[in-house]
mmCIF file of N, CA, C and O in Angstrom:
data_model
loop_
_atom_site.group_PDB
_atom_site.id
_atom_site.type_symbol
_atom_site.label_atom_id
_atom_site.label_comp_id
_atom_site.label_asym_id
_atom_site.label_seq_id
_atom_site.Cartn_x
_atom_site.Cartn_y
_atom_site.Cartn_z
ATOM 1 N N MET A 26 298.549 -7.457 76.780
ATOM 2 C CA MET A 26 296.925 -7.944 77.489
ATOM 3 C C MET A 26 296.558 -9.269 77.080
ATOM 4 O O MET A 26 296.736 -9.528 75.857
ATOM 5 N N THR A 27 296.355 -10.174 77.894
ATOM 6 C CA THR A 27 296.049 -11.230 77.470
ATOM 7 C C THR A 27 294.583 -11.479 77.244
ATOM 8 O O THR A 27 293.768 -10.609 77.416
ATOM 9 N N PRO A 28 294.083 -12.541 76.423
ATOM 10 C CA PRO A 28 292.695 -12.651 75.749
ATOM 11 C C PRO A 28 291.701 -12.392 76.849
ATOM 12 O O PRO A 28 290.558 -12.167 76.560
ATOM 13 N N ARG A 29 292.163 -13.123 77.861
ATOM 14 C CA ARG A 29 291.022 -13.000 79.016
ATOM 15 C C ARG A 29 290.970 -11.761 79.658
ATOM 16 O O ARG A 29 289.787 -11.521 79.649
ATOM 17 N N LEU A 30 291.725 -11.049 79.833
ATOM 18 C CA LEU A 30 292.039 -9.761 80.228
ATOM 19 C C LEU A 30 290.954 -8.668 79.072
ATOM 20 O O LEU A 30 290.225 -7.938 79.572
ATOM 21 N N CYS A 31 291.420 -8.996 78.026
ATOM 22 C CA CYS A 31 290.729 -8.244 76.926
ATOM 23 C C CYS A 31 289.421 -8.259 77.044
ATOM 24 O O CYS A 31 288.326 -7.590 76.702
ATOM 25 N N ASN A 32 288.863 -9.563 77.285
ATOM 26 C CA ASN A 32 287.539 -10.267 77.037
ATOM 27 C C ASN A 32 286.661 -9.648 78.396
ATOM 28 O O ASN A 32 285.480 -8.918 78.196
ATOM 29 N N LEU A 33 287.506 -9.658 79.679
ATOM 30 C CA LEU A 33 286.891 -8.994 80.622
ATOM 31 C C LEU A 33 286.593 -7.397 80.536
ATOM 32 O O LEU A 33 285.575 -6.783 80.863
ATOM 33 N N LYS A 34 287.997 -6.647 79.913
ATOM 34 C CA LYS A 34 287.575 -5.496 79.503
ATOM 35 C C LYS A 34 286.617 -4.936 78.763
ATOM 36 O O LYS A 34 285.623 -4.098 79.005
ATOM 37 N N ARG A 35 286.455 -5.669 77.751
ATOM 38 C CA ARG A 35 285.167 -5.570 76.674
ATOM 39 C C ARG A 35 283.774 -5.795 77.760
ATOM 40 O O ARG A 35 282.852 -4.981 77.583
ATOM 41 N N ARG A 36 283.845 -6.660 78.655
ATOM 42 C CA ARG A 36 282.495 -7.190 79.078
ATOM 43 C C ARG A 36 282.286 -6.026 79.852
ATOM 44 O O ARG A 36 280.925 -5.442 80.293
ATOM 45 N N LEU A 37 283.118 -5.377 80.938
ATOM 46 C CA LEU A 37 283.082 -4.641 81.911
ATOM 47 C C LEU A 37 282.813 -2.920 81.078
ATOM 48 O O LEU A 37 281.787 -2.040 81.649
ATOM 49 N N GLU A 38 283.298 -2.813 79.933
ATOM 50 C CA GLU A 38 282.842 -1.620 79.204
ATOM 51 C C GLU A 38 281.429 -1.808 78.449
ATOM 52 O O GLU A 38 280.645 -0.675 78.622
ATOM 53 N N ARG A 39 280.723 -2.910 78.400
ATOM 54 C CA ARG A 39 279.564 -2.928 77.806
ATOM 55 C C ARG A 39 278.593 -2.837 79.178
ATOM 56 O O ARG A 39 277.533 -2.235 78.868
ATOM 57 N N TRP A 40 278.883 -3.381 80.201
ATOM 58 C CA TRP A 40 278.088 -3.323 81.473
ATOM 59 C C TRP A 40 278.162 -1.741 81.880
ATOM 60 O O TRP A 40 277.113 -1.127 82.431
ATOM 61 N N GLU A 41 279.086 -0.966 81.768
ATOM 62 C CA GLU A 41 279.273 0.200 82.194
ATOM 63 C C GLU A 41 278.414 1.242 81.117
ATOM 64 O O GLU A 41 277.789 2.017 81.288
ATOM 65 N N LEU A 42 278.665 0.970 79.765
ATOM 66 C CA LEU A 42 277.883 1.674 78.627
ATOM 67 C C LEU A 42 276.388 1.390 78.841
ATOM 68 O O LEU A 42 275.674 2.282 78.895
ATOM 69 N N GLU A 43 275.983 0.182 79.220
ATOM 70 C CA GLU A 43 274.474 -0.143 79.399
ATOM 71 C C GLU A 43 273.921 0.588 80.845
ATOM 72 O O GLU A 43 272.926 1.229 81.189
ATOM 73 N N HIS A 44 274.832 0.627 81.792
ATOM 74 C CA HIS A 44 274.446 1.533 83.070
ATOM 75 C C HIS A 44 274.631 2.874 82.615
ATOM 76 O O HIS A 44 273.310 3.510 83.110
ATOM 77 N N LEU A 45 275.270 3.365 81.961
ATOM 78 C CA LEU A 45 275.247 4.824 81.396
ATOM 79 C C LEU A 45 273.694 5.155 80.858
ATOM 80 O O LEU A 45 273.069 6.008 81.022
ATOM 81 N N ARG A 46 273.626 4.218 79.609
ATOM 82 C CA ARG A 46 272.235 4.264 79.167
ATOM 83 C C ARG A 46 270.942 4.350 79.834
ATOM 84 O O ARG A 46 269.837 5.199 79.956
ATOM 85 N N GLN A 47 271.164 3.406 80.757
ATOM 86 C CA GLN A 47 270.022 3.303 81.901
ATOM 87 C C GLN A 47 270.023 4.340 82.806
ATOM 88 O O GLN A 47 268.869 5.125 82.639
ATOM 89 N N HIS A 48 270.966 4.831 83.012
ATOM 90 C CA HIS A 48 270.899 6.316 84.092
ATOM 91 C C HIS A 48 270.615 7.393 83.205
ATOM 92 O O HIS A 48 269.749 8.339 83.568
ATOM 93 N N ALA A 49 270.843 7.663 81.959
ATOM 94 C CA ALA A 49 270.633 8.720 81.138
ATOM 95 C C ALA A 49 269.123 8.715 80.935
ATOM 96 O O ALA A 49 268.005 9.537 80.938
ATOM 97 N N ALA A 50 268.337 7.484 80.599
ATOM 98 C CA ALA A 50 267.218 7.144 80.525
ATOM 99 C C ALA A 50 266.378 7.229 81.980
ATOM 100 O O ALA A 50 265.406 8.068 81.490
ATOM 101 N N ASP A 51 266.624 6.890 83.079
ATOM 102 C CA ASP A 51 266.029 7.587 84.078
ATOM 103 C C ASP A 51 266.022 8.950 84.488
ATOM 104 O O ASP A 51 265.025 9.604 85.123
ATOM 105 N N LEU A 52 267.333 9.771 84.119
ATOM 106 C CA LEU A 52 267.009 10.932 84.037
ATOM 107 C C LEU A 52 266.236 11.916 83.317
ATOM 108 O O LEU A 52 265.453 12.708 83.507
ATOM 109 N N ALA A 53 266.027 11.094 82.017
ATOM 110 C CA ALA A 53 265.228 11.843 81.187
ATOM 111 C C ALA A 53 263.823 11.810 81.629
ATOM 112 O O ALA A 53 263.014 12.726 81.316
ATOM 113 N N GLU A 54 263.700 10.593 82.295
ATOM 114 C CA GLU A 54 262.600 10.446 82.675
ATOM 115 C C GLU A 54 261.814 11.497 83.890
ATOM 116 O O GLU A 54 260.731 12.080 83.906
ATOM 117 N N ARG A 55 262.864 11.473 84.710
ATOM 118 C CA ARG A 55 262.687 12.493 85.849
ATOM 119 C C ARG A 55 262.527 14.015 85.358
ATOM 120 O O ARG A 55 261.704 14.327 85.923
ATOM 121 N N LEU A 56 263.361 14.326 84.273
ATOM 122 C CA LEU A 56 263.210 15.759 83.826
ATOM 123 C C LEU A 56 261.662 15.654 83.212
ATOM 124 O O LEU A 56 261.162 16.885 83.300
ATOM 125 N N GLU A 57 261.143 14.633 82.489
ATOM 126 C CA GLU A 57 260.099 14.833 81.682
ATOM 127 C C GLU A 57 259.008 15.044 83.021
ATOM 128 O O GLU A 57 258.129 16.136 82.556
ATOM 129 N N ALA A 58 258.959 14.305 83.992
ATOM 130 C CA ALA A 58 258.017 14.587 84.881
ATOM 131 C C ALA A 58 257.999 15.825 85.599
ATOM 132 O O ALA A 58 257.126 16.445 86.074
ATOM 133 N N ALA A 59 259.556 16.483 86.018
ATOM 134 C CA ALA A 59 259.610 17.871 86.782
ATOM 135 C C ALA A 59 259.095 18.836 85.708
ATOM 136 O O ALA A 59 258.330 19.559 86.358
ATOM 137 N N GLU A 60 259.441 18.891 84.337
ATOM 138 C CA GLU A 60 258.730 19.523 83.406
ATOM 139 C C GLU A 60 257.351 19.636 83.493
ATOM 140 O O GLU A 60 256.612 20.676 83.210
ATOM 141 N N LYS A 61 256.725 18.522 83.534
ATOM 142 C CA LYS A 61 255.014 18.375 83.550
ATOM 143 C C LYS A 61 254.894 18.887 84.797
ATOM 144 O O LYS A 61 253.770 19.714 85.050
ATOM 145 N N ARG A 62 255.573 18.830 85.939
ATOM 146 C CA ARG A 62 254.856 19.240 87.486
ATOM 147 C C ARG A 62 254.995 20.706 87.058
ATOM 148 O O ARG A 62 254.018 21.826 87.659
ATOM 149 N N ALA A 63 256.187 21.482 86.376
ATOM 150 C CA ALA A 63 256.255 22.561 86.461
ATOM 151 C C ALA A 63 255.310 23.596 85.577
ATOM 152 O O ALA A 63 254.631 24.394 85.948
ATOM 153 N N THR A 64 254.790 22.581 84.578
ATOM 154 C CA THR A 64 253.796 23.308 83.567
ATOM 155 C C THR A 64 252.315 23.311 84.269
ATOM 156 O O THR A 64 252.030 24.209 84.425
ATOM 157 N N GLU A 65 252.189 22.446 85.128
ATOM 158 C CA GLU A 65 251.013 22.426 85.988
ATOM 159 C C GLU A 65 250.851 23.178 87.010
ATOM 160 O O GLU A 65 249.932 24.100 86.927
ATOM 161 N N ALA A 66 252.096 23.769 87.701
ATOM 162 C CA ALA A 66 252.195 24.460 88.659
ATOM 163 C C ALA A 66 252.135 26.076 87.858
ATOM 164 O O ALA A 66 251.184 26.813 88.526
ATOM 165 N N GLU A 67 252.636 26.149 86.872
ATOM 166 C CA GLU A 67 252.369 27.558 86.108
ATOM 167 C C GLU A 67 251.220 27.739 85.760
ATOM 168 O O GLU A 67 250.591 28.766 85.995
ATOM 169 N N ALA A 68 250.420 26.667 85.273
ATOM 170 C CA ALA A 68 249.013 26.856 85.063
ATOM 171 C C ALA A 68 247.939 27.079 86.352
ATOM 172 O O ALA A 68 247.234 28.086 86.164
ATOM 173 N N ARG A 69 248.416 26.425 87.234
ATOM 174 C CA ARG A 69 247.669 26.949 88.524
ATOM 175 C C ARG A 69 247.944 28.255 89.048
ATOM 176 O O ARG A 69 247.137 28.839 89.672
ATOM 177 N N ALA A 70 249.185 28.767 89.034
ATOM 178 C CA ALA A 70 249.551 30.202 89.227
ATOM 179 C C ALA A 70 248.931 31.197 88.471
ATOM 180 O O ALA A 70 248.298 32.161 89.031
ATOM 181 N N THR A 71 248.804 30.658 87.278
ATOM 182 C CA THR A 71 248.035 31.670 86.212
ATOM 183 C C THR A 71 246.591 31.744 86.790
ATOM 184 O O THR A 71 245.763 32.670 86.675
ATOM 185 N N HIS A 72 246.081 30.723 86.964
ATOM 186 C CA HIS A 72 244.322 30.669 87.138
ATOM 187 C C HIS A 72 244.133 31.505 88.547
ATOM 188 O O HIS A 72 243.401 32.063 88.895
ATOM 189 N N ALA A 73 245.060 30.885 89.292
ATOM 190 C CA ALA A 73 245.228 31.757 90.863
ATOM 191 C C ALA A 73 245.170 33.249 90.618
ATOM 192 O O ALA A 73 244.695 34.162 91.308
ATOM 193 N N GLU A 74 246.250 33.728 89.838
ATOM 194 C CA GLU A 74 246.138 34.999 89.763
ATOM 195 C C GLU A 74 244.918 35.852 88.757
ATOM 196 O O GLU A 74 244.387 36.636 89.469
ATOM 197 N N TYR A 75 244.476 35.074 87.788
ATOM 198 C CA TYR A 75 242.953 35.456 87.315
ATOM 199 C C TYR A 75 242.158 35.384 88.317
ATOM 200 O O TYR A 75 241.399 36.422 88.399
ATOM 201 N N THR A 76 241.947 34.662 89.206
ATOM 202 C CA THR A 76 240.973 34.615 90.361
ATOM 203 C C THR A 76 240.891 35.503 91.137
ATOM 204 O O THR A 76 240.113 36.201 91.701
ATOM 205 N N CYS A 77 242.256 35.542 91.615
ATOM 206 C CA CYS A 77 242.593 36.811 92.679
ATOM 207 C C CYS A 77 242.187 38.512 91.930
ATOM 208 O O CYS A 77 241.410 39.199 92.626
ATOM 209 N N ASP A 78 242.482 38.458 90.680
ATOM 210 C CA ASP A 78 242.121 39.747 90.004
ATOM 211 C C ASP A 78 240.681 39.815 89.882
ATOM 212 O O ASP A 78 240.055 40.805 90.156
ATOM 213 N N PHE A 79 240.048 38.879 89.439
ATOM 214 C CA PHE A 79 238.683 38.703 89.402
ATOM 215 C C PHE A 79 237.665 39.296 90.729
ATOM 216 O O PHE A 79 236.922 40.106 90.546
ATOM 217 N N TRP A 80 238.400 38.554 92.107
ATOM 218 C CA TRP A 80 237.807 38.853 93.393
ATOM 219 C C TRP A 80 238.080 40.216 93.544
ATOM 220 O O TRP A 80 237.206 40.974 94.293
ATOM 221 N N HIS A 81 239.337 40.748 93.468
ATOM 222 C CA HIS A 81 239.557 42.117 93.742
ATOM 223 C C HIS A 81 238.881 43.025 93.028
ATOM 224 O O HIS A 81 238.175 43.956 93.722
ATOM 225 N N ASP A 82 238.500 42.899 91.837
ATOM 226 C CA ASP A 82 237.650 43.848 90.920
ATOM 227 C C ASP A 82 236.490 43.864 91.346
ATOM 228 O O ASP A 82 235.498 44.770 91.820
ATOM 229 N N GLN A 83 235.775 42.462 91.735
ATOM 230 C CA GLN A 83 234.330 42.345 92.600
ATOM 231 C C GLN A 83 234.257 43.117 93.763
ATOM 232 O O GLN A 83 233.206 43.647 93.866
ATOM 233 N N ALA A 84 235.143 43.080 94.783
ATOM 234 C CA ALA A 84 235.167 43.766 95.598
ATOM 235 C C ALA A 84 235.452 45.387 95.523
ATOM 236 O O ALA A 84 234.639 46.196 96.080
ATOM 237 N N VAL A 85 236.282 45.470 94.692
ATOM 238 C CA VAL A 85 236.001 47.372 94.471
ATOM 239 C C VAL A 85 235.084 47.783 93.884
ATOM 240 O O VAL A 85 234.262 48.829 94.191
ATOM 241 N N ASP A 86 234.323 47.089 92.930
ATOM 242 C CA ASP A 86 232.972 47.475 92.407
ATOM 243 C C ASP A 86 231.748 47.379 93.550
ATOM 244 O O ASP A 86 231.246 48.368 93.389
ATOM 245 N N ALA A 87 231.775 46.395 94.474
ATOM 246 C CA ALA A 87 231.046 46.474 95.273
ATOM 247 C C ALA A 87 231.200 47.375 96.340
ATOM 248 O O ALA A 87 230.111 48.416 96.762
ATOM 249 N N HIS A 88 232.380 47.999 96.746
ATOM 250 C CA HIS A 88 233.002 49.200 97.532
ATOM 251 C C HIS A 88 232.214 50.424 96.915
ATOM 252 O O HIS A 88 231.848 51.321 97.550
ATOM 253 N N HIS A 89 232.579 50.405 95.446
ATOM 254 C CA HIS A 89 232.113 51.803 94.658
ATOM 255 C C HIS A 89 230.444 51.902 94.746
ATOM 256 O O HIS A 89 229.730 52.820 94.971
ATOM 257 N N ALA A 90 229.781 50.787 94.572
ATOM 258 C CA ALA A 90 228.631 50.674 94.614
ATOM 259 C C ALA A 90 227.721 50.948 95.915
ATOM 260 O O ALA A 90 226.838 51.857 95.796
ATOM 261 N N ALA A 91 228.479 50.342 96.908
ATOM 262 C CA ALA A 91 227.794 50.667 98.353
ATOM 263 C C ALA A 91 228.063 52.484 98.532
ATOM 264 O O ALA A 91 227.262 53.004 98.846
ATOM 265 N N ALA A 92 229.147 52.773 97.786
ATOM 266 C CA ALA A 92 229.239 54.313 98.106
ATOM 267 C C ALA A 92 228.372 55.148 97.486
ATOM 268 O O ALA A 92 227.869 56.271 98.093
ATOM 269 N N ASP A 93 228.163 54.626 96.119
ATOM 270 C CA ASP A 93 227.105 55.262 95.396
ATOM 271 C C ASP A 93 225.740 55.463 95.913
ATOM 272 O O ASP A 93 224.867 56.420 95.679
ATOM 273 N N ALA A 94 225.272 54.414 96.371
ATOM 274 C CA ALA A 94 224.019 53.915 96.737
ATOM 275 C C ALA A 94 223.790 54.912 98.197
ATOM 276 O O ALA A 94 222.591 55.202 98.036
ATOM 277 N N VAL A 95 224.745 55.512 98.609
ATOM 278 C CA VAL A 95 224.398 55.961 99.986
ATOM 279 C C VAL A 95 224.735 57.521 99.704
ATOM 280 O O VAL A 95 224.786 58.776 100.504
ATOM 281 N N GLY A 96 225.131 57.837 98.589
ATOM 282 C CA GLY A 96 225.882 59.260 98.184
ATOM 283 C C GLY A 96 227.010 59.536 99.026
ATOM 284 O O GLY A 96 227.564 60.549 98.968
ATOM 285 N N GLY A 97 228.044 58.507 99.148
ATOM 286 C CA GLY A 97 229.378 58.764 100.040
ATOM 287 C C GLY A 97 230.193 58.494 98.870
ATOM 288 O O GLY A 97 230.245 58.473 97.833
ATOM 289 N N LEU A 98 231.469 58.526 99.448
ATOM 290 C CA LEU A 98 232.652 58.318 98.849
ATOM 291 C C LEU A 98 233.229 57.198 99.153
ATOM 292 O O LEU A 98 233.223 56.989 100.515
ATOM 293 N N HIS A 99 233.774 56.500 98.415
ATOM 294 C CA HIS A 99 234.487 55.125 98.597
ATOM 295 C C HIS A 99 235.866 55.576 99.383
ATOM 296 O O HIS A 99 236.598 56.409 98.847
ATOM 297 N N GLY A 100 236.230 54.676 100.557
ATOM 298 C CA GLY A 100 237.698 55.227 100.978
ATOM 299 C C GLY A 100 238.383 53.896 101.851
ATOM 300 O O GLY A 100 237.662 52.682 101.652
ATOM 301 N N ILE A 101 239.439 54.068 102.147
ATOM 302 C CA ILE A 101 239.952 52.948 102.839
ATOM 303 C C ILE A 101 240.996 53.580 104.120
ATOM 304 O O ILE A 101 241.580 54.591 103.846
ATOM 305 N N THR A 102 240.656 52.866 104.937
ATOM 306 C CA THR A 102 241.473 53.370 106.158
ATOM 307 C C THR A 102 243.136 53.040 106.114
ATOM 308 O O THR A 102 243.453 52.299 105.231
ATOM 309 N N MET A 103 244.013 53.665 107.206
ATOM 310 C CA MET A 103 245.527 53.366 107.011
ATOM 311 C C MET A 103 245.591 51.722 107.511
ATOM 312 O O MET A 103 246.608 51.488 107.001
ATOM 313 N N ASP A 104 244.640 51.220 108.285
ATOM 314 C CA ASP A 104 244.867 49.582 108.404
ATOM 315 C C ASP A 104 243.909 48.722 107.327
ATOM 316 O O ASP A 104 244.027 47.644 107.537
ATOM 317 N N GLY A 105 243.841 49.225 106.164
ATOM 318 C CA GLY A 105 243.372 48.797 105.017
ATOM 319 C C GLY A 105 241.907 48.502 105.187
ATOM 320 O O GLY A 105 241.270 47.444 104.325
ATOM 321 N N GLN A 106 240.931 48.851 106.054
ATOM 322 C CA GLN A 106 239.623 48.571 105.920
ATOM 323 C C GLN A 106 238.956 49.464 105.163
ATOM 324 O O GLN A 106 239.007 50.567 104.826
ATOM 325 N N LEU A 107 237.880 48.982 104.176
ATOM 326 C CA LEU A 107 237.281 49.528 103.231
ATOM 327 C C LEU A 107 235.953 50.082 103.883
ATOM 328 O O LEU A 107 235.498 49.686 104.741
ATOM 329 N N VAL A 108 235.681 51.632 103.626
ATOM 330 C CA VAL A 108 234.728 52.369 104.400
ATOM 331 C C VAL A 108 234.239 53.293 103.318
ATOM 332 O O VAL A 108 234.532 53.561 102.041
ATOM 333 N N VAL A 109 232.907 53.520 103.726
ATOM 334 C CA VAL A 109 232.181 54.633 102.684
ATOM 335 C C VAL A 109 232.247 55.848 103.663
ATOM 336 O O VAL A 109 231.551 56.011 104.798
ATOM 337 N N VAL A 110 232.652 57.175 103.419
ATOM 338 C CA VAL A 110 232.582 58.277 104.099
ATOM 339 C C VAL A 110 231.745 59.111 103.329
ATOM 340 O O VAL A 110 231.363 59.366 101.969
ATOM 341 N N PRO A 111 230.889 59.795 104.282
ATOM 342 C CA PRO A 111 229.695 60.500 103.827
ATOM 343 C C PRO A 111 230.410 61.945 103.015
ATOM 344 O O PRO A 111 231.159 62.345 103.674
ATOM 345 N N ARG A 112 229.737 62.124 102.260
ATOM 346 C CA ARG A 112 229.948 63.614 101.687
ATOM 347 C C ARG A 112 229.433 64.660 102.466
ATOM 348 O O ARG A 112 228.366 64.466 103.234
ATOM 349 N N ALA A 113 230.419 65.553 102.809
ATOM 350 C CA ALA A 113 230.022 66.863 103.299
ATOM 351 C C ALA A 113 229.452 67.813 102.715
ATOM 352 O O ALA A 113 229.916 67.932 101.389
ATOM 353 N N VAL A 114 228.510 68.825 103.079
ATOM 354 C CA VAL A 114 227.997 69.731 102.439
ATOM 355 C C VAL A 114 229.324 70.865 102.333
ATOM 356 O O VAL A 114 229.308 71.332 101.071
ATOM 357 N N GLU A 115 230.204 71.083 103.086
ATOM 358 C CA GLU A 115 231.115 71.945 102.673
ATOM 359 C C GLU A 115 232.409 71.053 103.356
ATOM 360 O O GLU A 115 232.555 70.219 104.129
ATOM 361 N N GLY A 116 233.553 71.616 102.716
ATOM 362 C CA GLY A 116 234.822 71.133 103.197
ATOM 363 C C GLY A 116 235.498 70.319 102.201
ATOM 364 O O GLY A 116 235.567 70.167 100.997
ATOM 365 N N LEU A 117 236.371 69.345 102.673
ATOM 366 C CA LEU A 117 237.318 68.568 102.142
ATOM 367 C C LEU A 117 236.365 67.711 100.942
ATOM 368 O O LEU A 117 236.796 67.323 100.193
ATOM 369 N N HIS A 118 235.382 67.025 101.231
ATOM 370 C CA HIS A 118 234.475 65.991 100.475
ATOM 371 C C HIS A 118 233.654 66.696 99.597
ATOM 372 O O HIS A 118 232.802 65.960 98.942
ATOM 373 N N ALA A 119 233.583 68.069 99.548
ATOM 374 C CA ALA A 119 232.470 68.607 99.195
ATOM 375 C C ALA A 119 232.530 68.718 97.474
ATOM 376 O O ALA A 119 233.715 68.454 96.978
#
């Protein structure tokens, strides 16, 4: 191989190496940003789950309090509506 070809080969190898280093740096930056977004999304999901549980508990407590206030029983219909069922003197709810 001639000296000119050797020099050209070395120069191309340096360019290739620099390109790969830059590409690796870009990928590392993208990965870091993706990890940050994932962590933030996880925190939002955890907060949303906590909030959902809180409001569920509030609704259940209010439903039970409404039933207790009128001396009835708390219930739910087949389509998901919360209801207060009056207590019967005799029968199923006695």
